[in-house]
mmCIF file of C-alpha atoms in Angstrom:
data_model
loop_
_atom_site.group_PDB
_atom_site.id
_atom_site.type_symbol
_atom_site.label_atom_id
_atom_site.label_comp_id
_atom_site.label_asym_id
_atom_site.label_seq_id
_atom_site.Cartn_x
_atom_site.Cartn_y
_atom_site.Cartn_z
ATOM 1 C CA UNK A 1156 -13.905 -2.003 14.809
ATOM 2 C CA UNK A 1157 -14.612 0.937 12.322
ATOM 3 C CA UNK A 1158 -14.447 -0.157 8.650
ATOM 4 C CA UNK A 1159 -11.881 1.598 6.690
ATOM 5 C CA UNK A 1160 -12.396 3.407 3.430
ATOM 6 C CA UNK A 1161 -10.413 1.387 0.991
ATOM 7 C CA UNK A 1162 -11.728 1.576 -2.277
ATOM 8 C CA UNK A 1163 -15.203 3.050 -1.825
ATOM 9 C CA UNK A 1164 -16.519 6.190 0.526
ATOM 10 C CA UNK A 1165 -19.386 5.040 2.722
ATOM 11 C CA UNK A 1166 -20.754 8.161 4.673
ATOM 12 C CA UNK A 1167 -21.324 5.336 7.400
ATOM 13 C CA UNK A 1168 -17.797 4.415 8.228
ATOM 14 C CA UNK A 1169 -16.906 8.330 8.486
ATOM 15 C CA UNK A 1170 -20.051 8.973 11.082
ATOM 16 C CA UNK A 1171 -18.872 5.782 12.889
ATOM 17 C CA UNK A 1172 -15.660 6.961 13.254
ATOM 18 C CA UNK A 1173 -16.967 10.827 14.479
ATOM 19 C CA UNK A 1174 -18.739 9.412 17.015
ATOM 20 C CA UNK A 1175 -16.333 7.173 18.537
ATOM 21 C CA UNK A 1176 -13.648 10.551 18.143
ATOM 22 C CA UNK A 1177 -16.696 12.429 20.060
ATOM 23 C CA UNK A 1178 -17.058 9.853 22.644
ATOM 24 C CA UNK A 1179 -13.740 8.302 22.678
ATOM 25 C CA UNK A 1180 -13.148 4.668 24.757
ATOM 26 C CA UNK A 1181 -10.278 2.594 26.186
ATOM 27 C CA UNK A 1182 -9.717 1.084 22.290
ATOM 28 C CA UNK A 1183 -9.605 4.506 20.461
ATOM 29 C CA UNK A 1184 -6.708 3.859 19.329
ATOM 30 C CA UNK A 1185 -7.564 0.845 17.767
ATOM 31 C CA UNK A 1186 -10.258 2.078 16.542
ATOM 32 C CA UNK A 1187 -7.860 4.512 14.680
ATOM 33 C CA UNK A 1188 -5.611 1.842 13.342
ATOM 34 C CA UNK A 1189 -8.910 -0.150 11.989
ATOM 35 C CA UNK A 1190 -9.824 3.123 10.318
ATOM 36 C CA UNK A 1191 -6.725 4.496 8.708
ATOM 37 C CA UNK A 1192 -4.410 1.508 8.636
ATOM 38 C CA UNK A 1193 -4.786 0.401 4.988
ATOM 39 C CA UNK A 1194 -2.925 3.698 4.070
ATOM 40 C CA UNK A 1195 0.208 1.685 4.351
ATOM 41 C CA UNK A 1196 -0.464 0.988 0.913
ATOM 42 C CA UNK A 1197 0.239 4.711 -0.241
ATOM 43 C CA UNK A 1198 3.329 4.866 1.791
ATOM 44 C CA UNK A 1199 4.468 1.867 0.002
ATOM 45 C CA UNK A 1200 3.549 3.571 -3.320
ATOM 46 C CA UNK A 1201 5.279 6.799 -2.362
ATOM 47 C CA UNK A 1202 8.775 4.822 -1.170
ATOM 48 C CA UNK A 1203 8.556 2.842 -4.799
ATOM 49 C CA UNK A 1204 7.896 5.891 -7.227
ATOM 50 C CA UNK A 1205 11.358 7.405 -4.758
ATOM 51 C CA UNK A 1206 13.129 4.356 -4.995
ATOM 52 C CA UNK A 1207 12.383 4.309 -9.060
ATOM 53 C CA UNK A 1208 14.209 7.810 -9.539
ATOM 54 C CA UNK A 1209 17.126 7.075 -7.009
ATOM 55 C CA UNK A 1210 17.892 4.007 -9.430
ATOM 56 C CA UNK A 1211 17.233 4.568 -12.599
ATOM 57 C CA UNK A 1212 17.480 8.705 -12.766
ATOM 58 C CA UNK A 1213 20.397 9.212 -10.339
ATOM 59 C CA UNK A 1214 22.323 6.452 -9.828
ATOM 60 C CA UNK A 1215 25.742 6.257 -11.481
ATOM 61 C CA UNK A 1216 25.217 2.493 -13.167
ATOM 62 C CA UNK A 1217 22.189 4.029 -14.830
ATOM 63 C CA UNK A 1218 23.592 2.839 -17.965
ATOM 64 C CA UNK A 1219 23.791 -0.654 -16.599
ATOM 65 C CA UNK A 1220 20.460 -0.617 -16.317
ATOM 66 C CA UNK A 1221 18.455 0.741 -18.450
ATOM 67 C CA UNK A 1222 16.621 -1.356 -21.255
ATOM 68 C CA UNK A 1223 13.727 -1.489 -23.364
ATOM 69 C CA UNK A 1224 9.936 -1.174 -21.912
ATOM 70 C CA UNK A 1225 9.893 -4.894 -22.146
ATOM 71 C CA UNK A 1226 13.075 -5.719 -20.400
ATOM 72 C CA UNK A 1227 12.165 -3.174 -17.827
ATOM 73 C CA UNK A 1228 8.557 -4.638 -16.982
ATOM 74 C CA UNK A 1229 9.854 -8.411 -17.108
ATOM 75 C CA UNK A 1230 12.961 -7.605 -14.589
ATOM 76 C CA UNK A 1231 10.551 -5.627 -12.195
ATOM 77 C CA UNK A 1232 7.867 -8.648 -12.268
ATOM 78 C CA UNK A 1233 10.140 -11.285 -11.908
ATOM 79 C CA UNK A 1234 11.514 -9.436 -9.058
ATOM 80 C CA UNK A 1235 7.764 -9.512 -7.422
ATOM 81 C CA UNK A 1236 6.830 -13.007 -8.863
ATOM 82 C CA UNK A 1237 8.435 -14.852 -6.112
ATOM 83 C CA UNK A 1238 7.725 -13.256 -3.499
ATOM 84 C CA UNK A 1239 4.171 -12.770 -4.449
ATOM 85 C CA UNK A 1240 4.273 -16.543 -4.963
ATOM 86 C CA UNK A 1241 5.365 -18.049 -1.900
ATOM 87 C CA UNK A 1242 2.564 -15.419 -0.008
ATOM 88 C CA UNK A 1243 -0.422 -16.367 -2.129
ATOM 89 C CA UNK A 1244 0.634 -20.229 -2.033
ATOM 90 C CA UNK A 1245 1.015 -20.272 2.078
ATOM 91 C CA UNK A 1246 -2.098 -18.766 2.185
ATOM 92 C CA UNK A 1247 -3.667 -21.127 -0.235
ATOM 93 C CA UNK A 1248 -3.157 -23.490 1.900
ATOM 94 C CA UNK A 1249 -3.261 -22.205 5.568
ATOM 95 C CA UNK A 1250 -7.229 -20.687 4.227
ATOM 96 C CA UNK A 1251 -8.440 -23.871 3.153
ATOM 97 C CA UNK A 1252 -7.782 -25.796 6.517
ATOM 98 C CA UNK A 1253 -9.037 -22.401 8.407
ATOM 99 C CA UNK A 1254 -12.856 -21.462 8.799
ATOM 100 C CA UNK A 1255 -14.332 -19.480 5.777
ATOM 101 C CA UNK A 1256 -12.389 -20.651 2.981
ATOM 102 C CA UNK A 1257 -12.527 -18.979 -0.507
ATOM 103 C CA UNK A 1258 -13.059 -20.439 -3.791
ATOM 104 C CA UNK A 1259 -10.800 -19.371 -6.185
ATOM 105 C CA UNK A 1260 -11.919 -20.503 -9.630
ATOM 106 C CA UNK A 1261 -8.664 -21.121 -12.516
ATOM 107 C CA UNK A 1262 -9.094 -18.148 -13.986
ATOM 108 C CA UNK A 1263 -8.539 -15.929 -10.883
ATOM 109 C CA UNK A 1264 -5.543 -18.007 -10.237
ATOM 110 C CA UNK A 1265 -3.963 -17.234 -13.742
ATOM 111 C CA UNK A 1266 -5.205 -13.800 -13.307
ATOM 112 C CA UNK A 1267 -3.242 -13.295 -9.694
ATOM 113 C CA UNK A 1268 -0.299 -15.372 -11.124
ATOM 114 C CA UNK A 1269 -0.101 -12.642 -13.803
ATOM 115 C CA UNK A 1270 -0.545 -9.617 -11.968
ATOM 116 C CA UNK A 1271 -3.490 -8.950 -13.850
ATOM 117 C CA UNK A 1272 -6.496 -9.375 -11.119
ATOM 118 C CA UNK A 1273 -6.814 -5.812 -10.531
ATOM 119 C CA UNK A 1274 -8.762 -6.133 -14.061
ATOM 120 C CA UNK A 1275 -11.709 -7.755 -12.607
ATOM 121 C CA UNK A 1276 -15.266 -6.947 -13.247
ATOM 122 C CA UNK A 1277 -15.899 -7.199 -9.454
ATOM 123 C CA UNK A 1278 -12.807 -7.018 -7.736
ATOM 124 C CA UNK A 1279 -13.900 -7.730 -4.162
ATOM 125 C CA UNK A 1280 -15.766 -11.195 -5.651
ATOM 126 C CA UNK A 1281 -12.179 -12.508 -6.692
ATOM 127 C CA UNK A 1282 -9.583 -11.018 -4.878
ATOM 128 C CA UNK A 1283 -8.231 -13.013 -1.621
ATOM 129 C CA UNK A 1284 -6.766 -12.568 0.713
ATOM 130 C CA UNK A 1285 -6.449 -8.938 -0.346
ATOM 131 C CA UNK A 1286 -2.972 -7.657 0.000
ATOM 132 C CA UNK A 1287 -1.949 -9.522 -3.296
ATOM 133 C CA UNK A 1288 -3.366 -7.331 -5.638
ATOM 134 C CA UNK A 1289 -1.042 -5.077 -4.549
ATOM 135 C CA UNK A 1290 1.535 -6.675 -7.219
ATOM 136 C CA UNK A 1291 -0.683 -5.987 -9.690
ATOM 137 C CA UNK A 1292 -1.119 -2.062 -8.913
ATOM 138 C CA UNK A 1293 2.452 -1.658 -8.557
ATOM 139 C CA UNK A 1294 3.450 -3.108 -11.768
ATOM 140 C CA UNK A 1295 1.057 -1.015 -13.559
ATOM 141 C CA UNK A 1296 2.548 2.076 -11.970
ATOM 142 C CA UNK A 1297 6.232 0.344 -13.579
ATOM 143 C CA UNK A 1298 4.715 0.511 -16.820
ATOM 144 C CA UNK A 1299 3.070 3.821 -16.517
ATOM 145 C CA UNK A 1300 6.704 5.204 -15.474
ATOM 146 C CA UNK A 1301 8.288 3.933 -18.167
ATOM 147 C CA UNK A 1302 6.335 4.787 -20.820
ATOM 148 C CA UNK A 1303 5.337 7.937 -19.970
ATOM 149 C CA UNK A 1304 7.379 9.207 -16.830
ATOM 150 C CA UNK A 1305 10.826 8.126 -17.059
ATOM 151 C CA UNK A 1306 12.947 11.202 -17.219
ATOM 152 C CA UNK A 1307 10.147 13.265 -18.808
ATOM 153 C CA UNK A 1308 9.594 17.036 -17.645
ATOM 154 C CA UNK A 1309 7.808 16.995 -13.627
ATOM 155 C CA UNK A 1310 4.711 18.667 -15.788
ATOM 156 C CA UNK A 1311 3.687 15.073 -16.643
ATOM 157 C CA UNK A 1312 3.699 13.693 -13.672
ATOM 158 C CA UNK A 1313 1.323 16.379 -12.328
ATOM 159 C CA UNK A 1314 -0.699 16.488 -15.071
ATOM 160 C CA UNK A 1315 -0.974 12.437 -14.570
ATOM 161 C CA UNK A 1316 -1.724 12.718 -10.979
ATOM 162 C CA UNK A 1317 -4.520 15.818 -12.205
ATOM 163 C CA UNK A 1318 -6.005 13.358 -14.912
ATOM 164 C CA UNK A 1319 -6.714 10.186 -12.574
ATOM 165 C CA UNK A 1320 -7.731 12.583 -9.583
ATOM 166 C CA UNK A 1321 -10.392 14.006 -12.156
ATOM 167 C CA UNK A 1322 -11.598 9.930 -12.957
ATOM 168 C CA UNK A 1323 -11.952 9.725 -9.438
ATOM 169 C CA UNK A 1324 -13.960 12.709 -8.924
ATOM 170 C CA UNK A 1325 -16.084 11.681 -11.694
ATOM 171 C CA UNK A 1326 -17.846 9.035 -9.505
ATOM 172 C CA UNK A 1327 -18.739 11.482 -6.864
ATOM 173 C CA UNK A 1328 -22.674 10.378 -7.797
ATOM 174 C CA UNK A 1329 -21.901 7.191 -6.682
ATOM 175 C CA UNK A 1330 -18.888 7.442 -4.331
ATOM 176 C CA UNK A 1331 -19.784 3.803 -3.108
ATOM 177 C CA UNK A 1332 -20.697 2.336 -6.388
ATOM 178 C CA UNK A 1333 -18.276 -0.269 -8.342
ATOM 179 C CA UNK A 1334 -16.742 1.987 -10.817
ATOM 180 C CA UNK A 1335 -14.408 4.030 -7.942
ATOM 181 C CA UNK A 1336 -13.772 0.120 -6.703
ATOM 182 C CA UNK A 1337 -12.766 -0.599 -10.042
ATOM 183 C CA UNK A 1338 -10.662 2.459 -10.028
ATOM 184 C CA UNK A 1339 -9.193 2.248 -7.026
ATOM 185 C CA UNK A 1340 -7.682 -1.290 -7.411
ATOM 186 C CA UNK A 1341 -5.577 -0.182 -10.169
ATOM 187 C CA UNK A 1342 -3.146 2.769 -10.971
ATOM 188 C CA UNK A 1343 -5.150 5.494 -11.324
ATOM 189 C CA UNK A 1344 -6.198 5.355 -7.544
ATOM 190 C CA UNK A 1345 -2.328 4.940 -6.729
ATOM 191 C CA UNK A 1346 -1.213 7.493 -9.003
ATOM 192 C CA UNK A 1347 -1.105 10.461 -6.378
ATOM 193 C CA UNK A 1348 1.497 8.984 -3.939
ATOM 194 C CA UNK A 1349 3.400 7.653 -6.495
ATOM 195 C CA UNK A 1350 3.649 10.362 -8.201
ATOM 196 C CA UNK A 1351 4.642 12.336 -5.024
ATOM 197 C CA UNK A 1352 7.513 9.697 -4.519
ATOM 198 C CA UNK A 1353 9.180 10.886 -8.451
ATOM 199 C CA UNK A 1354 8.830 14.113 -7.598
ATOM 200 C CA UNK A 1355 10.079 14.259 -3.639
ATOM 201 C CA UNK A 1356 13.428 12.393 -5.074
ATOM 202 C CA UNK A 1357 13.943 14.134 -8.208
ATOM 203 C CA UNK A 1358 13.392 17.772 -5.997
ATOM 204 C CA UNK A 1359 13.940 16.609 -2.518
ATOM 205 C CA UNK A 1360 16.426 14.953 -2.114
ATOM 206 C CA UNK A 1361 19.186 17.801 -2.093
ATOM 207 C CA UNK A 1362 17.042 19.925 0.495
ATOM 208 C CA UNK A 1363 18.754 20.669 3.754
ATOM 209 C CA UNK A 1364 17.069 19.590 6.468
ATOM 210 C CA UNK A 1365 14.537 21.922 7.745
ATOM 211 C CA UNK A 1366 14.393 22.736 11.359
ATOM 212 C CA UNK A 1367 12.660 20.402 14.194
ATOM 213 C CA UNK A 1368 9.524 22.709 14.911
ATOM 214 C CA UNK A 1369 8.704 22.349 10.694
ATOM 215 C CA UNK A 1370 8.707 18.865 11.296
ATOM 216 C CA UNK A 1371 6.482 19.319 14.150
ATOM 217 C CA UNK A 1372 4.237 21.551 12.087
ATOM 218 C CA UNK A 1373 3.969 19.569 9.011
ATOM 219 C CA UNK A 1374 3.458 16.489 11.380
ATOM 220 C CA UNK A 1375 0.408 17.841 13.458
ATOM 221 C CA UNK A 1376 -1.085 19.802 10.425
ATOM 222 C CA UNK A 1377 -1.215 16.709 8.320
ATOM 223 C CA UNK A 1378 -2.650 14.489 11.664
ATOM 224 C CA UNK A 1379 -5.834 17.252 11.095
ATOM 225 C CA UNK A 1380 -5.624 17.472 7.724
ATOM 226 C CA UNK A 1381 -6.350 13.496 7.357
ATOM 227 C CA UNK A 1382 -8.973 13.567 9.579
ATOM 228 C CA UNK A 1383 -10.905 16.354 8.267
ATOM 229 C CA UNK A 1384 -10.345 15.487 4.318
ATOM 230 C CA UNK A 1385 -11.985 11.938 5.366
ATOM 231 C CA UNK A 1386 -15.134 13.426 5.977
ATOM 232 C CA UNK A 1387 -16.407 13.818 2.189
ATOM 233 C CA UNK A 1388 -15.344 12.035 -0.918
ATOM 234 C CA UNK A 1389 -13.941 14.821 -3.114
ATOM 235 C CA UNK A 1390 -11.697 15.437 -0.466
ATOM 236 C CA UNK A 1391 -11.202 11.735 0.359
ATOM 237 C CA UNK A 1392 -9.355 11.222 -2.791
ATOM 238 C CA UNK A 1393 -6.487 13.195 -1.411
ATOM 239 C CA UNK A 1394 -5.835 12.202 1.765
ATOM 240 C CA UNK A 1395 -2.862 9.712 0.680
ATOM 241 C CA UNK A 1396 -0.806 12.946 0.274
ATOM 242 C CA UNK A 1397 -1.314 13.849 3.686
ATOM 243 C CA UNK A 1398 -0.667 10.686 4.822
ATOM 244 C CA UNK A 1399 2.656 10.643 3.139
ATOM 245 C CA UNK A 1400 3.714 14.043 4.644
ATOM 246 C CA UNK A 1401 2.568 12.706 7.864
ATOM 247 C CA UNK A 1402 5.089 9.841 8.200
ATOM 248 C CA UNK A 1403 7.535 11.990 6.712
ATOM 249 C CA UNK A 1404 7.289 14.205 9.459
ATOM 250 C CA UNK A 1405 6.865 11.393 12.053
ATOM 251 C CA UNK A 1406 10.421 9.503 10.975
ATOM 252 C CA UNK A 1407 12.279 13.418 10.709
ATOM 253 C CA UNK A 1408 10.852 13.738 14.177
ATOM 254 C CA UNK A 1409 12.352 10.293 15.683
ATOM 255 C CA UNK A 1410 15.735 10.367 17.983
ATOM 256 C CA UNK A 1411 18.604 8.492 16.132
ATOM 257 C CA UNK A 1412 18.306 5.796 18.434
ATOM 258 C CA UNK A 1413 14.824 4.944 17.875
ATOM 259 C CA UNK A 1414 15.848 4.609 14.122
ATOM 260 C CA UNK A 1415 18.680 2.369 14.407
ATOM 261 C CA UNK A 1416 16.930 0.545 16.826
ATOM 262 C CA UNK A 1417 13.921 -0.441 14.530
ATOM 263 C CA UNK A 1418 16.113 0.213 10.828
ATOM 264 C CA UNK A 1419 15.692 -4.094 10.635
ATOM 265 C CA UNK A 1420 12.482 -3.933 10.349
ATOM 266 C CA UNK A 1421 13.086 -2.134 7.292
ATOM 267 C CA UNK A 1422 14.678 -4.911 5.788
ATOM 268 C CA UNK A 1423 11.768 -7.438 6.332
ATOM 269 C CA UNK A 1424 8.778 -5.288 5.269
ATOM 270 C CA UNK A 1425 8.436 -6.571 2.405
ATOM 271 C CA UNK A 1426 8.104 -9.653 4.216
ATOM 272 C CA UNK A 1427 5.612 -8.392 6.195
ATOM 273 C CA UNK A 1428 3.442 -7.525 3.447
ATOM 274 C CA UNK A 1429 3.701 -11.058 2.043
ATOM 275 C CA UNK A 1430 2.942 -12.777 4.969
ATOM 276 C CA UNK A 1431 0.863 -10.750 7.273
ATOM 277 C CA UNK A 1432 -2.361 -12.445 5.847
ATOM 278 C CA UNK A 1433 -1.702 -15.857 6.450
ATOM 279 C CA UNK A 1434 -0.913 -14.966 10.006
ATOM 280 C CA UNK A 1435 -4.021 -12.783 10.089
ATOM 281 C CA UNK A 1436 -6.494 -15.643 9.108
ATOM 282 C CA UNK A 1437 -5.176 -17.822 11.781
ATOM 283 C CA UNK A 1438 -4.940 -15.523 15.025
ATOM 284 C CA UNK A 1439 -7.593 -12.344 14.346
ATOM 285 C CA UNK A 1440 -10.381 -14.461 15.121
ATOM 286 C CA UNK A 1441 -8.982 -14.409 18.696
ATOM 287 C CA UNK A 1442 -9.172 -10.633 18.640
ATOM 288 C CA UNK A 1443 -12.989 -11.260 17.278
ATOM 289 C CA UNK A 1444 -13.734 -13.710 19.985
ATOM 290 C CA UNK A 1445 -13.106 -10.876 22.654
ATOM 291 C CA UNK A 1446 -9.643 -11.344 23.351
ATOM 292 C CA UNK A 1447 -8.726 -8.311 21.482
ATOM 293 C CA UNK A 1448 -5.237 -7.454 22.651
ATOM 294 C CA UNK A 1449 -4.423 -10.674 23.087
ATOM 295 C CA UNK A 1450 -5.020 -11.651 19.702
ATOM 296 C CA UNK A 1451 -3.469 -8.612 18.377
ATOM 297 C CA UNK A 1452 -0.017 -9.360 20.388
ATOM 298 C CA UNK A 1453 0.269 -13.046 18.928
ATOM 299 C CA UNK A 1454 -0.642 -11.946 14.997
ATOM 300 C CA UNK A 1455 2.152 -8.962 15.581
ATOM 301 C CA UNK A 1456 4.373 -11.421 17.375
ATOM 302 C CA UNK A 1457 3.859 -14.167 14.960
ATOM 303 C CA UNK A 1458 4.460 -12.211 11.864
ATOM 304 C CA UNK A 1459 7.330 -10.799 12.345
ATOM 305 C CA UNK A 1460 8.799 -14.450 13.233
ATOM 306 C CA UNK A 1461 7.209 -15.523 9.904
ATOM 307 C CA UNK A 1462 8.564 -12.937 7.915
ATOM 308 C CA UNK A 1463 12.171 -13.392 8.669
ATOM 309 C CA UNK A 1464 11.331 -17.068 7.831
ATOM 310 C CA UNK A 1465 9.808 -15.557 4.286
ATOM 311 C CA UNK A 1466 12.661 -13.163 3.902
ATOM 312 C CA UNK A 1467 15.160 -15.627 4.018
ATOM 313 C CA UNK A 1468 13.632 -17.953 1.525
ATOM 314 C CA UNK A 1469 12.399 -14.933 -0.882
ATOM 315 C CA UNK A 1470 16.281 -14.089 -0.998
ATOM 316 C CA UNK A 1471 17.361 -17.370 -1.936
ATOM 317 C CA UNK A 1472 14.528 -17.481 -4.654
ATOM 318 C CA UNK A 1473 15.535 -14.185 -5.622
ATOM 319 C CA UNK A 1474 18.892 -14.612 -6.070
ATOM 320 C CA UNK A 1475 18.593 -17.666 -8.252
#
């Protein structure tokens, strides 16, 4: 499969990827998902900064829950703390019995316990299995919120998603190099969605819904949009708000009963996210040995089943 660009722009994965699109096979599509799939992590980013407004800028208990910066950043990470737990501990265990275990030394165990491993000097030495650090990012974009876009004017969250953009753009020199790594593991390379996710629910929300063929539009437009802004790295760095239009448009676009028929899965995505390594370590290699869709239907199949096992216990955790 294709490598994605993550965290760094290789000119390699993009030509890859133009070639297969030139001389497309039976696994395109595949080929696609490999590609693009990590932006998952963006739509995650956008539905958090949405959820943060519809809580604690329009809800009517605001005043039950609003707090010091302290308060607020301790509530949000024990709310992530078990759940980040029980993932990282399964794993633990299921990667050391597996082929091509990792070393984790104690300090990148302290430093993933914390949150804090997006702080490393060499991010992709340390952090395993990968999704985790995703606790990290989003509980830096908490703090940045709070301390500087919580109810503030929509100027600053422009201007914030303008400054880090600008970082970004500063490593165009060395678009593969470890700085925009660095970067990209922590909030300044999730700034942009996020940011799009305060500002679609502080100004979206009371929108009427727009007609089916602008949801058509904005869903094909964005398609070529990602693809061609993937092709360089100064337009690479804004892709994620493409992608985020493009699922908008995709879930305006699906029949009612499509939506209520798949709302559960809603409800276990988090889930998911948590366990969707462990699952991964022990049924990709299938794919890898050649059986490519038929490893792909067990780790699907096999995840789901594990999440609702994770969901349950995550909730009783939770709730204690």
């Amino acid at each position: 499969m294709v490598k994605e660009n993550e965290y760094q722009f290789h000119q390699g994965n993009v030509d890859r990827l133009m070639s297969l699109l030139s001389s497309p096979s039976w696994d395109l599509p595949l080929q696609l998902f490999s590609f693009f799939g990590h932006y998952g992590v963006p739509v995650f980013l956008f539905l958090s900064g949405y959820g943060l407004v519809l809580k604690y800028e329009n809800s009517v208990s605001l005043s039950h829950e609003e707090g010091g910066v302290a308060s607020f950043v301790w509530k949000h990470y024990m709310k992530l703390f078990p759940m980040m737990l029980l993932g990282f501990a399964v794993f633990a265990m299921v990667d050391w019995i597996t082929p091509g275990h990792h070393h984790w030394t104690w300090k990148d165990i302290i430093m993933q316990l914390t949150m804090t491993i997006n702080f490393s000097s060499v991010p992709d030495k340390v952090i395993w299995p990968g999704p985790y650090w995703f606790f990290g990012l989003i509980m830096q974009l908490y703090i940045v919120y709070r301390l500087l876009l919580y109810r503030r004017h929509w100027g600053w969250t422009v201007g914030a998603i303008i400054v880090c953009w600008a970082i970004q753009q500063a490593c165009m020199d060395s678009p593969d190099g470890n700085a925009i790594n660095i970067i990209r593991y922590n909030c300044i390379g999730g700034m942009l969605p996020f940011g799009m996710g305060l500002l679609a629910a502080r100004f979206g929300a009371d929108h009427p819904d727009r007609s089916l063929g602008f949801y058509v539009m904005l869903f094909g437009l964005s398609i070529v949009a990602v693809i061609a802004l993937s092709l360089s790295f100064s337009t690479w760095l804004w892709v994620p708000a493409f992608i985020v239009l493009l699922n908008v448009g995709f879930v305006k676009l699906l029949p009612q009963w499509c939506l209520k028929a798949f709302s559960w899965v809603g409800g276990i995505s988090a889930a998911i996210f948590v366990c969707h390594p462990i699952t991964r370590k022990i049924f990709i290699p299938i794919s890898r040995h050649g059986d490519l869709l038929d490893g792909l239907a067990i780790y699907i199949v096999a995840t789901i089943v594990l999440a609702m096992i994770f969901n349950a216990i995550i909730e009783k955790l939770s709730n204690r």
